[in-house]
PDB file of C-alpha atoms and ligand atoms in Angstrom:
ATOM      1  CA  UNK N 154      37.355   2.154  -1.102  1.00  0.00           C
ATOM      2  CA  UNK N 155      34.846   4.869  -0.383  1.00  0.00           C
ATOM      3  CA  UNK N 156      32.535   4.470   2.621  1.00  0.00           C
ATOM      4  CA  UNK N 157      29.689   3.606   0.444  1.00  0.00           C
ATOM      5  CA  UNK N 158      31.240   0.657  -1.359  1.00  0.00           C
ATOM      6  CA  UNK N 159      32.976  -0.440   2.130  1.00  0.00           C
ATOM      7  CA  UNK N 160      29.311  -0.088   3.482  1.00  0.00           C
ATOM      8  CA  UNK N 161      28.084  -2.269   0.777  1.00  0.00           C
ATOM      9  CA  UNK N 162      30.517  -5.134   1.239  1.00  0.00           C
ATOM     10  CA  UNK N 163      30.117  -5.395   5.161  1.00  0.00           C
ATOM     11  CA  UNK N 164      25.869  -4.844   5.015  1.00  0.00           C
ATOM     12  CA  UNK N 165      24.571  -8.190   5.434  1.00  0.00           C
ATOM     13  CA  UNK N 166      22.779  -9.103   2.499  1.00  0.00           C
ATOM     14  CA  UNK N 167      18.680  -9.627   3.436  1.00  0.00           C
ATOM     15  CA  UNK N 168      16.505 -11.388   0.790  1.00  0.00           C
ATOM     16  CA  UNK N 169      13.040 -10.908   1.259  1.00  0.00           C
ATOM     17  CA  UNK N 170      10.793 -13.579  -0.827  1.00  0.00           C
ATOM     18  CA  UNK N 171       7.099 -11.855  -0.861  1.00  0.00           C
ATOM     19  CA  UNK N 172       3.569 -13.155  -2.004  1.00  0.00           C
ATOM     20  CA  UNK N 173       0.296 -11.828  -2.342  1.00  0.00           C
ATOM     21  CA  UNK N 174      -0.532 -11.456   1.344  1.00  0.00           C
ATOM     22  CA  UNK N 175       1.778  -8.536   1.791  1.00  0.00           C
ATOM     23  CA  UNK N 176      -0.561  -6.446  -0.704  1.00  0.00           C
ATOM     24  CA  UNK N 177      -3.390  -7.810   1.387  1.00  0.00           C
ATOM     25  CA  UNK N 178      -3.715  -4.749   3.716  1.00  0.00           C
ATOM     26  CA  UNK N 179      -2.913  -2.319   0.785  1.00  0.00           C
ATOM     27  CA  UNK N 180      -6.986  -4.092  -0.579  1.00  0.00           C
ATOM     28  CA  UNK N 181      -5.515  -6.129  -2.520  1.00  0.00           C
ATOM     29  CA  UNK N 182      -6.676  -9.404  -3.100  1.00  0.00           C
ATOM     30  CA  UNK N 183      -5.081 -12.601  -2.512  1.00  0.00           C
ATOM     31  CA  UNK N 184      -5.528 -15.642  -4.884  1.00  0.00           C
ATOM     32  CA  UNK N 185      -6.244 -18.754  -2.683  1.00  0.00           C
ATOM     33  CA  UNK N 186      -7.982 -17.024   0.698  1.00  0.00           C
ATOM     34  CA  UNK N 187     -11.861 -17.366   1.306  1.00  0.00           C
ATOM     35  CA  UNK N 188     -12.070 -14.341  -0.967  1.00  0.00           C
ATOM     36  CA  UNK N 189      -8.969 -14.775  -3.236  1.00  0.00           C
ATOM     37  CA  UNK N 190      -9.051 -14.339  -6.627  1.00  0.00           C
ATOM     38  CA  UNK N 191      -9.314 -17.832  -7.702  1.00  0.00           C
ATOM     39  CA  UNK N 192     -12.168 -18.781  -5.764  1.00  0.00           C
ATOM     40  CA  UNK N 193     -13.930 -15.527  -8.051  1.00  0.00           C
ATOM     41  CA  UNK N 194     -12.279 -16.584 -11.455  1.00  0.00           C
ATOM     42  CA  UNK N 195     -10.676 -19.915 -13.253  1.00  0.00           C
ATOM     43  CA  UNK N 196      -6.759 -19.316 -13.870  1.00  0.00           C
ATOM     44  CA  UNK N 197      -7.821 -21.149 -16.687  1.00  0.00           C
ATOM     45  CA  UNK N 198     -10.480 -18.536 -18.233  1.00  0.00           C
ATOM     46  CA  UNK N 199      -8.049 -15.742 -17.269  1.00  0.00           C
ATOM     47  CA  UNK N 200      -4.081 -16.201 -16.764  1.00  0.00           C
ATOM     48  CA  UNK N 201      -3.006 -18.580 -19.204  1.00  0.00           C
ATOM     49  CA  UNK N 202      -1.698 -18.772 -23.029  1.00  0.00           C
ATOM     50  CA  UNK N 203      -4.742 -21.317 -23.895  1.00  0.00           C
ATOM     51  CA  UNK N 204      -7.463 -18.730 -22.648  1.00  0.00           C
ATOM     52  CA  UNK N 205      -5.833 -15.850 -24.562  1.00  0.00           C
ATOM     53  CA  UNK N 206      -6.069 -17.871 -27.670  1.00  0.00           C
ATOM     54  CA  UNK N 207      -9.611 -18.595 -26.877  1.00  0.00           C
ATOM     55  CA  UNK N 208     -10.579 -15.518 -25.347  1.00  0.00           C
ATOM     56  CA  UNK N 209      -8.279 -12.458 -25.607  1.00  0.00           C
ATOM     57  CA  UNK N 210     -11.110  -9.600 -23.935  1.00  0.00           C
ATOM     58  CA  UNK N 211     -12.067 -11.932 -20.715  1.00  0.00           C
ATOM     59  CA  UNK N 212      -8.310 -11.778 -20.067  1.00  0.00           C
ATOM     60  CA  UNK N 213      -7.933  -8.102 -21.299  1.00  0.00           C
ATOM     61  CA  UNK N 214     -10.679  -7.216 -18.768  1.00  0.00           C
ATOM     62  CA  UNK N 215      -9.108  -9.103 -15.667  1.00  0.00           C
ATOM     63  CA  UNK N 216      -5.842  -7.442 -15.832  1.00  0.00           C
ATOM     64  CA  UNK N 217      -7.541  -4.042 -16.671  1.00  0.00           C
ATOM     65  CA  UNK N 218      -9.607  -4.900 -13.833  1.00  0.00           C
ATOM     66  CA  UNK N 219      -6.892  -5.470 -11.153  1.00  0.00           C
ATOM     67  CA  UNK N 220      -4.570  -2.591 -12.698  1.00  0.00           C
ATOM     68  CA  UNK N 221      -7.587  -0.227 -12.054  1.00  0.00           C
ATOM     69  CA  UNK N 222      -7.599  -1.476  -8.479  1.00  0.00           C
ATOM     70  CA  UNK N 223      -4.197  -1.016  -8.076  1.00  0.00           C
ATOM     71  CA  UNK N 224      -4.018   2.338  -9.218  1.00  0.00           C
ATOM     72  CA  UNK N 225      -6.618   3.150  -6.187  1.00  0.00           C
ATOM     73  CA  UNK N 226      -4.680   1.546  -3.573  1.00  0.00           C
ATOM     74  CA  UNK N 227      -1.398   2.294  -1.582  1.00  0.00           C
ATOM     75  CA  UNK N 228       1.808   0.621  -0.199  1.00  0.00           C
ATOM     76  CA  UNK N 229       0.681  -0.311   3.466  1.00  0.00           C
ATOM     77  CA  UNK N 230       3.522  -0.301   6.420  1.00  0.00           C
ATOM     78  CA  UNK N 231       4.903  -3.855   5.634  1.00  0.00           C
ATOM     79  CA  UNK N 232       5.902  -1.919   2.346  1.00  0.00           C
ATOM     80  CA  UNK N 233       7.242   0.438   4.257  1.00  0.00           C
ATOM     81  CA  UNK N 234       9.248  -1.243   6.622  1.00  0.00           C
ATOM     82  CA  UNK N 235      11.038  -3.132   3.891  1.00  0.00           C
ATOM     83  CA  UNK N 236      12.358   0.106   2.923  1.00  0.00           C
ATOM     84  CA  UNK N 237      13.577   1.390   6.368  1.00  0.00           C
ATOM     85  CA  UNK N 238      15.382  -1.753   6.567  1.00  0.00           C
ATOM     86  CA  UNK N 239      17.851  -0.481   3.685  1.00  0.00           C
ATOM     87  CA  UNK N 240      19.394   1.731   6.085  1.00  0.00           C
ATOM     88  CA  UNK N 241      21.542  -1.123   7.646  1.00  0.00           C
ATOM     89  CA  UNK N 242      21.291  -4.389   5.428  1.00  0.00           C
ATOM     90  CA  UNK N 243      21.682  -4.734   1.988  1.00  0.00           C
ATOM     91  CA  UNK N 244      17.578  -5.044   1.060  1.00  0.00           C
ATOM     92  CA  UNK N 245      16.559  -7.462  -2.385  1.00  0.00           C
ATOM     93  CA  UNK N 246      12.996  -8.453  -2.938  1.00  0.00           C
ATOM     94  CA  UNK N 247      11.819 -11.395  -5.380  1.00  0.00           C
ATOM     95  CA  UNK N 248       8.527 -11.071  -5.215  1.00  0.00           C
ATOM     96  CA  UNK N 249       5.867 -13.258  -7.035  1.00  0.00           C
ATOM     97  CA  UNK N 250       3.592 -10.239  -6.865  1.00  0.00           C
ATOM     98  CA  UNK N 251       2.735  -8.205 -10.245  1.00  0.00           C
ATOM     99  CA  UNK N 252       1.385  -4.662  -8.228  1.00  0.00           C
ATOM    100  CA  UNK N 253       4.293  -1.838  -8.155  1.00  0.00           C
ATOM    101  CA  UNK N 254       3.386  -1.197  -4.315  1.00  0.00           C
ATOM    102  CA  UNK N 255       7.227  -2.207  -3.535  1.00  0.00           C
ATOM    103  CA  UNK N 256       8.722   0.203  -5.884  1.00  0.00           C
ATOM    104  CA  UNK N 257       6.288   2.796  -4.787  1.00  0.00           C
ATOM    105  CA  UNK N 258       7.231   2.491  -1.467  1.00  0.00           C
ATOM    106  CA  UNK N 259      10.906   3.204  -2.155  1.00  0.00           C
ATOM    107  CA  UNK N 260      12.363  -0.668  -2.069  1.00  0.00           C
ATOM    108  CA  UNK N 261      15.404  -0.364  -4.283  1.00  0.00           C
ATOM    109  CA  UNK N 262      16.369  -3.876  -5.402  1.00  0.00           C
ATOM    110  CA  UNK N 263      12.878  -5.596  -6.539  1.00  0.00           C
ATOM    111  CA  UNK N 264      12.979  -8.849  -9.019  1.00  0.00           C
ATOM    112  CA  UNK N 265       9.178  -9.363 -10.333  1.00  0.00           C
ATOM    113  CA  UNK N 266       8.950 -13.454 -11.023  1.00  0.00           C
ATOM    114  CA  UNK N 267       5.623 -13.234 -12.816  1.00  0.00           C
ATOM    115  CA  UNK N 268       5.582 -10.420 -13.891  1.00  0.00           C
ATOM    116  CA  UNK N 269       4.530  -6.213 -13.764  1.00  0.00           C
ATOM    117  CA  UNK N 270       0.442  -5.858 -13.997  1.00  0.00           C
ATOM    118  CA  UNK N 271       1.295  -1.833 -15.054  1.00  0.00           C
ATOM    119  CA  UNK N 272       3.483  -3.125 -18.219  1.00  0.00           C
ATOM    120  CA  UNK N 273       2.522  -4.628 -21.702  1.00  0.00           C
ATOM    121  CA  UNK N 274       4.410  -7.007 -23.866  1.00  0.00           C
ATOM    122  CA  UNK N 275       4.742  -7.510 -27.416  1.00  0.00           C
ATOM    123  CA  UNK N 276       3.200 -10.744 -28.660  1.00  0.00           C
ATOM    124  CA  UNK N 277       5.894 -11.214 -31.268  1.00  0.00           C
ATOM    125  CA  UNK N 278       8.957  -9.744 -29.408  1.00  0.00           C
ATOM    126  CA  UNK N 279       8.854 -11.002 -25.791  1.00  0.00           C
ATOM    127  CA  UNK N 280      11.968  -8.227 -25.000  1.00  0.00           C
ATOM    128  CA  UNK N 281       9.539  -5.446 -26.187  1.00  0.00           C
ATOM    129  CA  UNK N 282       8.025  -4.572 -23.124  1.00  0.00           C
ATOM    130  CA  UNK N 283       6.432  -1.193 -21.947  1.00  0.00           C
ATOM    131  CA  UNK N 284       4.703   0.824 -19.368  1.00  0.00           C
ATOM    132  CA  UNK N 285       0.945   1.068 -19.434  1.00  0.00           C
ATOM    133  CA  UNK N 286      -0.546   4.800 -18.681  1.00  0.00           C
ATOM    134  CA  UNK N 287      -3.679   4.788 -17.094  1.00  0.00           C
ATOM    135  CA  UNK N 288      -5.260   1.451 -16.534  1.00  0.00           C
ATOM    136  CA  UNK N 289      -6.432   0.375 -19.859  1.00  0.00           C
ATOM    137  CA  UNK N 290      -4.842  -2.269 -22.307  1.00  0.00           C
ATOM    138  CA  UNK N 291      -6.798  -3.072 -25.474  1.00  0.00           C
ATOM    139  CA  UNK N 292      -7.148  -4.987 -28.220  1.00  0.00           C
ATOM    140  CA  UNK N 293      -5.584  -3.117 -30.807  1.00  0.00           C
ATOM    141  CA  UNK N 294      -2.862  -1.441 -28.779  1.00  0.00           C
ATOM    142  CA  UNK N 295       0.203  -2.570 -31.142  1.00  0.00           C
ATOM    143  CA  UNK N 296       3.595  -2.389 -30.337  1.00  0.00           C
ATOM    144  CA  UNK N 297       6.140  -0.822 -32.782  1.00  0.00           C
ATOM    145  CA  UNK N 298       6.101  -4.382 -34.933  1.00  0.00           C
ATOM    146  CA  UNK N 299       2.339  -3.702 -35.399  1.00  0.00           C
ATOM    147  CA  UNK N 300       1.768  -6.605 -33.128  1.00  0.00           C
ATOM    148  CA  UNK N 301      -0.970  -6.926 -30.259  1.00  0.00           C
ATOM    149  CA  UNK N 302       0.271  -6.126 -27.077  1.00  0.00           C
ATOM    150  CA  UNK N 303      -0.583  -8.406 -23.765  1.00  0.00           C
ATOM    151  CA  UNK N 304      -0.396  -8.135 -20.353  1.00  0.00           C
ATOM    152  CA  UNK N 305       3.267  -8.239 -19.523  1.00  0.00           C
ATOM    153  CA  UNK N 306       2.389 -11.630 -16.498  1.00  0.00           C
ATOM    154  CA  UNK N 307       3.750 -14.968 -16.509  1.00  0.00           C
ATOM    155  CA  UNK N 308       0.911 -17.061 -17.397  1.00  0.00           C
ATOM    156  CA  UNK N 309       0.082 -20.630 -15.853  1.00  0.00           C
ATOM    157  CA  UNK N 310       1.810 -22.636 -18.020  1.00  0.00           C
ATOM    158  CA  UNK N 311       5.026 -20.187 -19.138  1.00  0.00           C
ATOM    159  CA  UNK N 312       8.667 -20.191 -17.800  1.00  0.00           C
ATOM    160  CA  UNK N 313       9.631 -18.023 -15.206  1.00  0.00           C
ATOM    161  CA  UNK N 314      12.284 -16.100 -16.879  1.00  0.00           C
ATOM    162  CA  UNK N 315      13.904 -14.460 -13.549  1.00  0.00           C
ATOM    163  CA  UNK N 316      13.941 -18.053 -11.776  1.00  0.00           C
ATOM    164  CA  UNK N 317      17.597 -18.883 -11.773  1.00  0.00           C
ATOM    165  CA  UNK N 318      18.533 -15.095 -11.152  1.00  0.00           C
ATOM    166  CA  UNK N 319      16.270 -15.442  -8.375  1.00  0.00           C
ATOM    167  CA  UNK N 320      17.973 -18.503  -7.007  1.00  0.00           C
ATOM    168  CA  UNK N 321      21.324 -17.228  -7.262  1.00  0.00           C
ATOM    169  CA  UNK N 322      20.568 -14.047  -5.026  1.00  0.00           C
ATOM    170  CA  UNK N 323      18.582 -16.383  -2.570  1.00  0.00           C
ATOM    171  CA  UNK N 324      22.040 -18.892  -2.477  1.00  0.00           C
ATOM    172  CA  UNK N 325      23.693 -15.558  -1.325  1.00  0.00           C
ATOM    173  CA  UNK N 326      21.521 -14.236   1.205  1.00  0.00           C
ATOM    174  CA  UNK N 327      22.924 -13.626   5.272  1.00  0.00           C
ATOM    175  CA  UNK N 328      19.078 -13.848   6.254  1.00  0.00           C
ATOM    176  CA  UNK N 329      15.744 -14.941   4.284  1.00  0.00           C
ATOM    177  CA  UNK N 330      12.657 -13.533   5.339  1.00  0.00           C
ATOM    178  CA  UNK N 331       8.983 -14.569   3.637  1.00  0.00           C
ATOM    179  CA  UNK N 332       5.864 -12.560   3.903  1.00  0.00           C
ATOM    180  CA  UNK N 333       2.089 -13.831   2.675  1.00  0.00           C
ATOM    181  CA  UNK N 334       3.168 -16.150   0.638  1.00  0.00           C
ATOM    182  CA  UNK N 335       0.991 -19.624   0.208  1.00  0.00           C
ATOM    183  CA  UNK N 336       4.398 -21.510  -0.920  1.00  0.00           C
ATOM    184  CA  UNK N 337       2.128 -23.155  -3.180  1.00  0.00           C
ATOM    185  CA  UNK N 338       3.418 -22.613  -6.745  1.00  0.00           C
ATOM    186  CA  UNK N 339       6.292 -23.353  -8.545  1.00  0.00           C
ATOM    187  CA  UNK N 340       8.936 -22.783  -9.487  1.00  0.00           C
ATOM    188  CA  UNK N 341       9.023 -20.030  -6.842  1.00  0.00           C
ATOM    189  CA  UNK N 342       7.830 -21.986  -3.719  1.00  0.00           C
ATOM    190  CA  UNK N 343      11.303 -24.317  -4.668  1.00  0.00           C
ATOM    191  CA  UNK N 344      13.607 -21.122  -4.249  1.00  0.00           C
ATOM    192  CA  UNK N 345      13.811 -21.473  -0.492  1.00  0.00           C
ATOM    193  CA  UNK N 346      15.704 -25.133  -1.143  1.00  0.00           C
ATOM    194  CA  UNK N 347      18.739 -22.386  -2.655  1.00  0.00           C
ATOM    195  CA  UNK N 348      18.909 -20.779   1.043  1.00  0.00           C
ATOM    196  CA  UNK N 349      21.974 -21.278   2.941  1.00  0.00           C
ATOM    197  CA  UNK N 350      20.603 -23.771   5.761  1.00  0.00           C
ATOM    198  CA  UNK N 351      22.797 -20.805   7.945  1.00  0.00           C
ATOM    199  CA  UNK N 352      21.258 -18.062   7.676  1.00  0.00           C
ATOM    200  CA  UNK N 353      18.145 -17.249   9.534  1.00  0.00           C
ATOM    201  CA  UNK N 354      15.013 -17.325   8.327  1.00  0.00           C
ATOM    202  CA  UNK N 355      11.317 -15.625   9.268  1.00  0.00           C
ATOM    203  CA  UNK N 356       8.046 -16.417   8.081  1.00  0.00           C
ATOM    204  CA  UNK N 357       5.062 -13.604   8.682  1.00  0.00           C
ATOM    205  CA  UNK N 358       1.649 -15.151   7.772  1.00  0.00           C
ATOM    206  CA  UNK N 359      -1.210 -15.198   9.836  1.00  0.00           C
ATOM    207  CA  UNK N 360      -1.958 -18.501   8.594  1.00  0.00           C
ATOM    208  CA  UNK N 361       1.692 -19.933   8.588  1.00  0.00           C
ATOM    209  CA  UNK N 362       1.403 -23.952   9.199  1.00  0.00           C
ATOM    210  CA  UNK N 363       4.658 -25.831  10.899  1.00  0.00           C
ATOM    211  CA  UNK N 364       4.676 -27.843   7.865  1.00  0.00           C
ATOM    212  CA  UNK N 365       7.835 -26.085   6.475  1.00  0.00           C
ATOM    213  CA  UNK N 366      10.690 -28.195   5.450  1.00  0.00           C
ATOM    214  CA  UNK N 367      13.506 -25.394   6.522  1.00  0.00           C
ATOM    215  CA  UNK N 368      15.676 -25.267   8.914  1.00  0.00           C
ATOM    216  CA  UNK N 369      16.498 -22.199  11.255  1.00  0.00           C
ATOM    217  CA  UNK N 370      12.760 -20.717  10.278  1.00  0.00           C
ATOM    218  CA  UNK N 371      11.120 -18.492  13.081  1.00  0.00           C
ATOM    219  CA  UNK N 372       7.423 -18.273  12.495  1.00  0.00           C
ATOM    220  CA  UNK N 373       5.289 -14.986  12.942  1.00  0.00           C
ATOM    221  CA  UNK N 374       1.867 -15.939  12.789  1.00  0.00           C
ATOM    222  CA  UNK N 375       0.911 -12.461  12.540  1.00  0.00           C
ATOM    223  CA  UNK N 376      -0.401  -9.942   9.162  1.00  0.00           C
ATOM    224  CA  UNK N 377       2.310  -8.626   7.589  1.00  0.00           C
ATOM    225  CA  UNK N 378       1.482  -4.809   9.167  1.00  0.00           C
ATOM    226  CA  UNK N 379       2.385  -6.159  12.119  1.00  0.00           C
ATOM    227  CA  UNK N 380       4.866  -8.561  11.977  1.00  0.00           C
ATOM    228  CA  UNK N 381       6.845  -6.850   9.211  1.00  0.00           C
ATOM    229  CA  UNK N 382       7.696  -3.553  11.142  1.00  0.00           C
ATOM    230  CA  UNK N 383       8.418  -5.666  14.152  1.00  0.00           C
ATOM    231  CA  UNK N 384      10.649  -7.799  12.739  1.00  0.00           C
ATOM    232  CA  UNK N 385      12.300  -4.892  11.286  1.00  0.00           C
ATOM    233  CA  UNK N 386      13.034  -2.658  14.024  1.00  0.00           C
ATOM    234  CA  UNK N 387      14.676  -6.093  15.753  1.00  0.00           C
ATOM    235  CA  UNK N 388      17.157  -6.517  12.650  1.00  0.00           C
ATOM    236  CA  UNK N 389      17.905  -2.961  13.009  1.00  0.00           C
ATOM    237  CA  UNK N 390      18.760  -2.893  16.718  1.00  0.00           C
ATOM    238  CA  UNK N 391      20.691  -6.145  16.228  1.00  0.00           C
ATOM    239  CA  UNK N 392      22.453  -4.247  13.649  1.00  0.00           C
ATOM    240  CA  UNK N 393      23.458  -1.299  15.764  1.00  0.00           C
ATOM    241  CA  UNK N 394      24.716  -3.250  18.616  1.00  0.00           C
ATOM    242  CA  UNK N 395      27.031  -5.604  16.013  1.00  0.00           C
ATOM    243  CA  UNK N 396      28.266  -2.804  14.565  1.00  0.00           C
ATOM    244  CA  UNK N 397      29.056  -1.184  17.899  1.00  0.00           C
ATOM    245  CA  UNK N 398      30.597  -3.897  19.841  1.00  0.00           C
ATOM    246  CA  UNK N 399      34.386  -4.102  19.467  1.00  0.00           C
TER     247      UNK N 399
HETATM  248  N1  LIG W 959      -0.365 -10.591   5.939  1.00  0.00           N
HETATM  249  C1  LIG W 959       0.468 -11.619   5.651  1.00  0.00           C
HETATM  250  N2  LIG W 959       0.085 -12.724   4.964  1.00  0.00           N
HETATM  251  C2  LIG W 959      -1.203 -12.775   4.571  1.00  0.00           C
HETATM  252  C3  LIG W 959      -2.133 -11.742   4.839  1.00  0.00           C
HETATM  253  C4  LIG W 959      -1.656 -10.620   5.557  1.00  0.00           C
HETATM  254  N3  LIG W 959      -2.468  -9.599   5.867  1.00  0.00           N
HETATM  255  N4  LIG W 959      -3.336 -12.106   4.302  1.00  0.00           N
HETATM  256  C5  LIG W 959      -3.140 -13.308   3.721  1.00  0.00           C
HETATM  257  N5  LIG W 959      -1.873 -13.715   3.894  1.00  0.00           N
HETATM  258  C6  LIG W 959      -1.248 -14.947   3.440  1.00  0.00           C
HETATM  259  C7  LIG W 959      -2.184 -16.128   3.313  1.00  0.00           C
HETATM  260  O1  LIG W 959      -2.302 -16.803   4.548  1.00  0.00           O
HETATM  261  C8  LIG W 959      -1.455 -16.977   2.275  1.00  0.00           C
HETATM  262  O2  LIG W 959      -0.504 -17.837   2.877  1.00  0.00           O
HETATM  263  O3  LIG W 959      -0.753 -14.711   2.136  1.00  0.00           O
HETATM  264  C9  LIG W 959      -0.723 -15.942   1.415  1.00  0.00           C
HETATM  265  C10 LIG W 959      -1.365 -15.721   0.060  1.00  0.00           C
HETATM  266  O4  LIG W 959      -1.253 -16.920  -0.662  1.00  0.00           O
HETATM  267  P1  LIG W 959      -1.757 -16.943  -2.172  1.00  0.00           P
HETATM  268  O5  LIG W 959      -3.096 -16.306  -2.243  1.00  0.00           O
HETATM  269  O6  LIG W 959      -1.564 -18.334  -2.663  1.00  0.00           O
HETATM  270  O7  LIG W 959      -0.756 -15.954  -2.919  1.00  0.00           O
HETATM  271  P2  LIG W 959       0.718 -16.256  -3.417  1.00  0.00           P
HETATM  272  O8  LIG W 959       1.404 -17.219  -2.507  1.00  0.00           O
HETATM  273  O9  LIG W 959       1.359 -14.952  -3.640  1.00  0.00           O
HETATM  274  O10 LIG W 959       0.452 -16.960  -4.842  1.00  0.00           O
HETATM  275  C11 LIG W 959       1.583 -17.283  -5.615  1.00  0.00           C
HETATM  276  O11 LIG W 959       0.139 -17.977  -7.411  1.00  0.00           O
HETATM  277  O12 LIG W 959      -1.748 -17.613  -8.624  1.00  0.00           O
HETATM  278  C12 LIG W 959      -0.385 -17.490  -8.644  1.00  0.00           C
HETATM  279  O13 LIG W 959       0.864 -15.948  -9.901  1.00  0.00           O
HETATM  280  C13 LIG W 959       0.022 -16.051  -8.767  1.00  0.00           C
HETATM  281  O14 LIG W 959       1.948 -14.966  -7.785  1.00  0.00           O
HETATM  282  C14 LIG W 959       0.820 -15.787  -7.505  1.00  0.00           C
HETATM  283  C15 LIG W 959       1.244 -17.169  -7.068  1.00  0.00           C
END
């Protein structure tokens, strides 16, 4: 077995379950802070199947609008730190956000639940999917069946497609971690009831309640640019001296 497949199998496994509050330092916005996206818009008007019936440019604009932002904007060090911690641990993000600012910081194992704000999907062939350039969708970009394309996001309202693979890596994880995440919508708030009641679990939100039916959960009532790289260089040094002792 070469080292890097012997590597693989002894690298604990961490799964990292991330929400909107990690992008919050990149200038992102959240949805449900004081400023948060749905205390500017209605989901209704703007994220779901019935408002792209009734109004396919609002909802054009709103993505357009948050794909421009996020083309101005850069992974922050929470990003970052999720990255470094690939050097000892076997790293894989399900993340409920739709910006790219994981992959851009070099994550390598990243499963979007609702969705990629930078791709488009066909509205006849949901497995057409492809990248935007630029931050502009319009009406009458077509995909190769000639049919309108639409923000490739999981709507209010649709199935989450990745859900059960998303479950099935959390039922496997050594250690969960959660960053800015409001725990508030399903079905991804329910993946945590799929961790091992084992493995250790941390929490980084500045706002983090107690309320949180989990067992073995440390809380870090901290933003994730802090918290994040703290908790990381821990797991690393804890990794070093396991590996090290007899
Ligand atoms: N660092 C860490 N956490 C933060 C920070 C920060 N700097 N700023 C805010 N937070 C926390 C908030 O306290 C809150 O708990 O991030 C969380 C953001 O919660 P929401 O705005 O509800 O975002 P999220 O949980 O990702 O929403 C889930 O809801 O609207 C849908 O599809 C949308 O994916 C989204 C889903």
């Amino acid at each position: 077995m070469v080292r890097g497949n012997l590597l693989a199998t002894i690298m604990k496994t961490i799964v990292v379950l991330t929400g909107a509050g990690i992008s919050a330092e990149s200038g992102i916005s959240t949805f449900r802070d004081n400023n948060g996206l749905w205390r500017q818009y209605r989901f209704e008007e703007v994220a779901s199947p019935e408002a792209w019936a009734r109004e396919p440019e609002l909802v054009m604009d709103f993505y357009n609008m948050r794909r421009k932002q996020l083309l101005a904007v850069k992974p922050n060090a929470a990003h970052f730190a999720l990255e470094e911690l690939e050097k000892k641990f076997r790293v894989r993000i399900i993340t409920q956000n739709v910006d790219d600012l994981h992959e851009r910081s070099g994550s390598s194992d990243i499963l979007h639940l609702h969705g990629e704000l930078r791709k488009a999907r066909s509205t006849a062939d949901k497995d057409l999917v492809y990248d935007i350039s630029g931050w502009e969708l319009k009406l009458g970009d077509f995909c190769e069946k000639g049919s309108q394309l639409r923000p490739h996001i999981v709507w209010f309202g649709e199935t989450v497609p990745n859900i059960m693979v998303a479950a099935g890596i959390v039922r496997k994880a050594d250690i969960i971690i959660i960053i800015g995440t409001s725990l508030k919508v399903y079905p991804a708030a329910g993946l945590l009831q799929y961790a091992p009641s084992s493995a250790p679990k941390y929490l980084i939100d500045p706002e983090a309640t107690p309320e949180y039916q989990v067992r073995n959960l440390q809380i870090f009532r901290e933003k994730a640019c802090i918290g994040v790289p703290k908790l990381v260089k821990e797991l690393l040094i804890s990794a070093v001296q396991t590996h090290q002792s007899p």
